PDB file of C-alpha atoms in Angstrom:
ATOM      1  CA  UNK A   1       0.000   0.000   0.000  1.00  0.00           C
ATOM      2  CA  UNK A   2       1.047   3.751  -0.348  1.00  0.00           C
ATOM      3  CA  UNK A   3       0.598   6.119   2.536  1.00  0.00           C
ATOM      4  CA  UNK A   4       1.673   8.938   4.422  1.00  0.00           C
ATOM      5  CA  UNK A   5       1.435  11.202   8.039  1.00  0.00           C
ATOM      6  CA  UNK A   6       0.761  14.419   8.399  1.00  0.00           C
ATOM      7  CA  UNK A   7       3.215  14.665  11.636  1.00  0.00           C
ATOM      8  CA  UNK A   8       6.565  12.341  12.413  1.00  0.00           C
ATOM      9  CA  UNK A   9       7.389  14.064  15.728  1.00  0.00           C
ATOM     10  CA  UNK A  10       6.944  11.514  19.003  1.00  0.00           C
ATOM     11  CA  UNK A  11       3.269  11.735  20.485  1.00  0.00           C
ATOM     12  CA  UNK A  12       2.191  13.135  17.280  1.00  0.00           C
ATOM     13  CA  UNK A  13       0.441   9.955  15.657  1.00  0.00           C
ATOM     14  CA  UNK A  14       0.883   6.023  15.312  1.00  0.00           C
ATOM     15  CA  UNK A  15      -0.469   3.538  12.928  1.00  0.00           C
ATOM     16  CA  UNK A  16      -0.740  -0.004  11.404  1.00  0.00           C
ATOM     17  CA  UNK A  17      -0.997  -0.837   8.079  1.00  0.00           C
ATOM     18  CA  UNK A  18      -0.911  -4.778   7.203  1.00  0.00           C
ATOM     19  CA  UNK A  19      -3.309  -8.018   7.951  1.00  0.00           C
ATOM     20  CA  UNK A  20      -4.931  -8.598  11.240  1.00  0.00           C
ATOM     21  CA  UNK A  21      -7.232 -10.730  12.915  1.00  0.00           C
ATOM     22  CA  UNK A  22     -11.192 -10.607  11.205  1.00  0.00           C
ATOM     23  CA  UNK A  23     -13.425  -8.072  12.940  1.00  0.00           C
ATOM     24  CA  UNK A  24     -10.798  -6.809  15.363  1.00  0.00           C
ATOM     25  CA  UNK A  25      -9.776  -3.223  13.700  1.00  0.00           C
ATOM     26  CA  UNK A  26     -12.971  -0.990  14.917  1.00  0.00           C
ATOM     27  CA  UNK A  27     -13.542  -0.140  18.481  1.00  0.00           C
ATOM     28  CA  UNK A  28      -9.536   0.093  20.013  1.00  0.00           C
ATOM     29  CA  UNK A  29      -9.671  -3.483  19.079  1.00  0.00           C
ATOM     30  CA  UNK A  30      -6.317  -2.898  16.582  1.00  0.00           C
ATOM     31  CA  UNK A  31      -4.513   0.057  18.171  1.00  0.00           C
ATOM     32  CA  UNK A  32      -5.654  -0.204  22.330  1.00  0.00           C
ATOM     33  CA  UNK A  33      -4.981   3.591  23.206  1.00  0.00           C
ATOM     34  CA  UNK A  34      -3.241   6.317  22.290  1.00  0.00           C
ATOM     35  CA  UNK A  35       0.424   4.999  22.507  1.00  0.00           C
ATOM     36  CA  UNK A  36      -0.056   3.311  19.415  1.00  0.00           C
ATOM     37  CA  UNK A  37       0.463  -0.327  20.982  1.00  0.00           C
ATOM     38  CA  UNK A  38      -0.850  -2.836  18.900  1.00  0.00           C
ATOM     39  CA  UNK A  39      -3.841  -4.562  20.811  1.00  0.00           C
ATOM     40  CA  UNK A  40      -3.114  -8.414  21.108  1.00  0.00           C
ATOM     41  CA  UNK A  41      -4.438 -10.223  18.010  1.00  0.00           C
ATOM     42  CA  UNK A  42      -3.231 -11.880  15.422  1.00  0.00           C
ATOM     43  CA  UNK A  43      -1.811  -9.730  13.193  1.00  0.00           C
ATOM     44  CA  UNK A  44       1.217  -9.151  10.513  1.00  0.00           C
ATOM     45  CA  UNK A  45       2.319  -5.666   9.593  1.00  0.00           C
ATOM     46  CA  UNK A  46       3.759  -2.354   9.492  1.00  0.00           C
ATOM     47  CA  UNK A  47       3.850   0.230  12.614  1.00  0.00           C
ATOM     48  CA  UNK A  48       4.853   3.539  14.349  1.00  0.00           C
ATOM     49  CA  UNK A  49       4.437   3.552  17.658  1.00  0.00           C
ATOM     50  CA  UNK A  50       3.018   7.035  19.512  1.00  0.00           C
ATOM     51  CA  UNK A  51       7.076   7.015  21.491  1.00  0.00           C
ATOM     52  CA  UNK A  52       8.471   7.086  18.042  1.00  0.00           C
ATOM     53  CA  UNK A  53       6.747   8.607  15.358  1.00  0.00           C
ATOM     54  CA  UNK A  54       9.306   8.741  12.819  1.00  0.00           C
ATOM     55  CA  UNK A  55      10.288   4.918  13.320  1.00  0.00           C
ATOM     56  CA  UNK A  56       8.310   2.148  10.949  1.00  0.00           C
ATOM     57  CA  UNK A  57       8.596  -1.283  12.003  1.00  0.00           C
ATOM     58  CA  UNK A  58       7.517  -4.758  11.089  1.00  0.00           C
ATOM     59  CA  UNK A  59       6.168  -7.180  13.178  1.00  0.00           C
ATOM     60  CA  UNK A  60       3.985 -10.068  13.621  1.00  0.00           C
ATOM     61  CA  UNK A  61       2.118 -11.660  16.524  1.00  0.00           C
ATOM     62  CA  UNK A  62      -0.584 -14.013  17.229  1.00  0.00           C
ATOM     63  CA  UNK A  63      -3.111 -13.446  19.892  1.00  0.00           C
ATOM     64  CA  UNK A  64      -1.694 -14.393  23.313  1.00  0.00           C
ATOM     65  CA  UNK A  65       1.854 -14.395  22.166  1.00  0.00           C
ATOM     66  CA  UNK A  66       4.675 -12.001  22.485  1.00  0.00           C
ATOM     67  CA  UNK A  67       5.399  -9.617  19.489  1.00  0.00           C
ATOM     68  CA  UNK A  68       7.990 -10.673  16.988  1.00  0.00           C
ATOM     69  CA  UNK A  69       9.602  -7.531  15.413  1.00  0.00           C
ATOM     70  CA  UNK A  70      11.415  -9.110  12.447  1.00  0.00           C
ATOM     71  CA  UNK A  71      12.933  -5.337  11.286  1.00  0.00           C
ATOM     72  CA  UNK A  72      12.847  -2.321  13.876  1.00  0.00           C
ATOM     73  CA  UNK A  73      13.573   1.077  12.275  1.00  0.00           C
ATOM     74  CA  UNK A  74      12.777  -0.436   8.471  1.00  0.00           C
ATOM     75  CA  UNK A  75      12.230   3.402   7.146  1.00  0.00           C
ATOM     76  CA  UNK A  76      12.857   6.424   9.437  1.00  0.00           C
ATOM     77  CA  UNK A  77       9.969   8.799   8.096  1.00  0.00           C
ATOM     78  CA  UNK A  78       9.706  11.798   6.554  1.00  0.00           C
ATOM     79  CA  UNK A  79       7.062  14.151   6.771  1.00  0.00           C
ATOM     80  CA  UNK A  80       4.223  14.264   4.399  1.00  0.00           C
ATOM     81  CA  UNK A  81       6.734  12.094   2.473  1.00  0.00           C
ATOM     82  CA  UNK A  82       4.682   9.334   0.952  1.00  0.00           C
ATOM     83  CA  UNK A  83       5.777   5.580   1.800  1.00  0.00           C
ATOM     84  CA  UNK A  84       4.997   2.164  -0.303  1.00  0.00           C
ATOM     85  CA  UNK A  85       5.365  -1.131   1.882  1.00  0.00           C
ATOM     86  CA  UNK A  86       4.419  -4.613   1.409  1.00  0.00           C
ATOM     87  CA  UNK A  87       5.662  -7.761   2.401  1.00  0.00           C
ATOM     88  CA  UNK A  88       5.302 -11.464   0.479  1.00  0.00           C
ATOM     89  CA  UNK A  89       4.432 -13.952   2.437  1.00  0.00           C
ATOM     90  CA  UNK A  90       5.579 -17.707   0.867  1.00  0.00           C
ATOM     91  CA  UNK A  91       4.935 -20.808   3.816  1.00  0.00           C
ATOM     92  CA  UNK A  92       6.108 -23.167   0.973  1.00  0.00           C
ATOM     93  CA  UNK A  93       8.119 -22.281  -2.049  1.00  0.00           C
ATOM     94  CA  UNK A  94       9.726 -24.800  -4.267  1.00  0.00           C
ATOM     95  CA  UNK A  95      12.976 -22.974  -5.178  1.00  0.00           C
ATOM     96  CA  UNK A  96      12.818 -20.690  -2.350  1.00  0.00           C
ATOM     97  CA  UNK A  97      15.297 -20.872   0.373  1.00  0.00           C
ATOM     98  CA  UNK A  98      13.814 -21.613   4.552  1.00  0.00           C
ATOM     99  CA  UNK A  99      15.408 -18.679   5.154  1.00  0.00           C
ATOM    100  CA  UNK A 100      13.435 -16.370   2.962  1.00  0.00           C
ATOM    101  CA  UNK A 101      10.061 -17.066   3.706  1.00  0.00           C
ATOM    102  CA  UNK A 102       8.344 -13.369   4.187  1.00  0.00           C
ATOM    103  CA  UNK A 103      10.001 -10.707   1.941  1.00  0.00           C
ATOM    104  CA  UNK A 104       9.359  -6.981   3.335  1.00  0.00           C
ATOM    105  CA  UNK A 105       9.403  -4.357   0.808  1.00  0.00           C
ATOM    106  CA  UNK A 106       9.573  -0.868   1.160  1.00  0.00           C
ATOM    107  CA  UNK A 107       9.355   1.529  -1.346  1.00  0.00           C
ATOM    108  CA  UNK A 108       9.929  -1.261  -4.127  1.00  0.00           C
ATOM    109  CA  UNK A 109      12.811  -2.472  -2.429  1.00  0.00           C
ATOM    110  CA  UNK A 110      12.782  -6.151  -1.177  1.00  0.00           C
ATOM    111  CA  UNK A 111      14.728  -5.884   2.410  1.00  0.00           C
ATOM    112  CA  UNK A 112      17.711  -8.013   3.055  1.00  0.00           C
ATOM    113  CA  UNK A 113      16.131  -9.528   6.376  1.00  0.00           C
ATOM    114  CA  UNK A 114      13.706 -12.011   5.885  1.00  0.00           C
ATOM    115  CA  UNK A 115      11.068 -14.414   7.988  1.00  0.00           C
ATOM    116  CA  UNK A 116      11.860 -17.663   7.980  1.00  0.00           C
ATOM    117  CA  UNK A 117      10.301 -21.150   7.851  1.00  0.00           C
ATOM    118  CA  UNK A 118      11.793 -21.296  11.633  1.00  0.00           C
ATOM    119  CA  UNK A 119      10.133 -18.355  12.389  1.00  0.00           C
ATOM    120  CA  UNK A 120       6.821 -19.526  10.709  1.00  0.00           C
ATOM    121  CA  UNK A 121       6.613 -22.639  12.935  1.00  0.00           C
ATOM    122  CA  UNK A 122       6.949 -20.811  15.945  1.00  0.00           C
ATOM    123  CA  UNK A 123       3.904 -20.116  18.581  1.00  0.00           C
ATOM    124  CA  UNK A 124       3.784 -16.679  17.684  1.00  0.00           C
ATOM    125  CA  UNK A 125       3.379 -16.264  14.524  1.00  0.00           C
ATOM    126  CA  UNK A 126      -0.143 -16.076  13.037  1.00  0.00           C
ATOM    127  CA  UNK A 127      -0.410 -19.261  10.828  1.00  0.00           C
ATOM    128  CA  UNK A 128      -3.210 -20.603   9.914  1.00  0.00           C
ATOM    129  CA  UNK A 129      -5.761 -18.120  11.238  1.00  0.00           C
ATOM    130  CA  UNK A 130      -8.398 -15.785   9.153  1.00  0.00           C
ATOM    131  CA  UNK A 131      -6.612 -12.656   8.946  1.00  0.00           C
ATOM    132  CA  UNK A 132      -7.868  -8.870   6.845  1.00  0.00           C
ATOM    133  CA  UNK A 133      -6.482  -6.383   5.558  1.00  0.00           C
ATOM    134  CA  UNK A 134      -6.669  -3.234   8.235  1.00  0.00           C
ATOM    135  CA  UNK A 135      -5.272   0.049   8.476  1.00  0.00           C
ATOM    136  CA  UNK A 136      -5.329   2.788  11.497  1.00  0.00           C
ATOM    137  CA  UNK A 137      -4.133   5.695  13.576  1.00  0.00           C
ATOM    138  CA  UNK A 138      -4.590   7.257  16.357  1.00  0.00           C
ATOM    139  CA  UNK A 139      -3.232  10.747  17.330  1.00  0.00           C
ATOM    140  CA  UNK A 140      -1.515  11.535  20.213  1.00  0.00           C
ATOM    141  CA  UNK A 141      -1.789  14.411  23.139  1.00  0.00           C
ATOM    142  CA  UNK A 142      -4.192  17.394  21.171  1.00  0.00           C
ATOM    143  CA  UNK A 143      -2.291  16.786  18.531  1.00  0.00           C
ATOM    144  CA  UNK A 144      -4.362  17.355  14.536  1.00  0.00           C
ATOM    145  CA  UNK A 145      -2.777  15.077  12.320  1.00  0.00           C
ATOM    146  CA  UNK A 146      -3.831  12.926   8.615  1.00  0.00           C
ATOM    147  CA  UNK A 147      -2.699   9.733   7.960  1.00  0.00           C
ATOM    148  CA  UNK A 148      -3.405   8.769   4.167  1.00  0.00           C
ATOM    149  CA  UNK A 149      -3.832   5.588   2.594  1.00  0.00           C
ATOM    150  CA  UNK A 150      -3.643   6.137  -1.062  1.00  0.00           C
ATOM    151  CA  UNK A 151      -3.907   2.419  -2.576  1.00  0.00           C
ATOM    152  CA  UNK A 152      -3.865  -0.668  -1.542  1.00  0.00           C
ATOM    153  CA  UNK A 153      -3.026  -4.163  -3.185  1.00  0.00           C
ATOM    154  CA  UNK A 154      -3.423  -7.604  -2.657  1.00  0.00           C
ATOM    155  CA  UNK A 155      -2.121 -10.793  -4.605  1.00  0.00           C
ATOM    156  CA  UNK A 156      -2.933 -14.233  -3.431  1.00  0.00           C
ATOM    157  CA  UNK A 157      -1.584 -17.455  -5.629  1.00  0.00           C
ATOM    158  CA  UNK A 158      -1.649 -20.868  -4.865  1.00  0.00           C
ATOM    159  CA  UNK A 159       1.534 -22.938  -5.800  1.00  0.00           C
ATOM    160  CA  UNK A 160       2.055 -26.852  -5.630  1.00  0.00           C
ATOM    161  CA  UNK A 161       4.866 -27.686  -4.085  1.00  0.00           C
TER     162      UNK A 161
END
């Protein structure tokens, strides 16, 4: 997806942008309060957190587990600056090495850290659950800020393997 904030100082606004668990992104149930901590659902995505605005991360977790941030500080952020990010998410690739598993792109550019099959298998990732697209923010102390989503795409392929 492309998108951008209004405001990159701390306290100013945090988001997610990425797949979480169905019918939890209305209500505080994706972003709990106004730090910008991630409520505890499955989920698999892109964030700034309220105590660092200008920081984007990538994380996953599933419900009841701890986080797993596979890249802290992916992108610092500019303001206003518009951002594209996307990750690839292969279980089983025939060709494909364990190692490289979930790609993370930003800005067209496929990140050299990658999930792995490892990580996959673990507890807390979110395998095998129903998971939507969602996007949110939530502003911090007073302060008037935007943050815009201006597309969004989705791919989904099945391969034999």
């Amino acid at each position: 997806s492309r998108w951008r904030k209004s405001i990159v100082t701390d306290n100013g606004i945090a988001m997610f942008n990425g797949l979480c668990e169905e019918t939890r992104a209305v209500n505080n149930g994706l972003l709990i309060d106004d730090t910008g901590v991630l409520a505890d659902i499955d989920h698999i995505g892109f964030n700034v957190a309220q105590d660092n605005g200008e920081e984007l991360n990538f994380a996953w977790t599933k419900s009841g587990q701890t986080d797993t941030e596979l890249i802290a500080a992916l992108d610092t952020l500019v303001l206003a600056t518009w951002v594209k990010t996307g990750f690839l998410y292969q279980p089983v690739v025939t060709g494909k090495p364990a190692a490289e598993r979930i790609a993370v792109v930003l800005n067209g550019s496929e990140q050299s850290t990658y999930g792995t099959a490892a990580q996959i298998a673990l507890a807390t990732f979110p395998d095998a659950e129903e998971l939507q697209w969602a996007t949110g923010a939530k502003g911090g102390e007073g302060t008037a800020a935007t943050y815009d989503v201006d597309w969004v795409g989705f791919a989904q392929e099945k391969r034999n393997s």
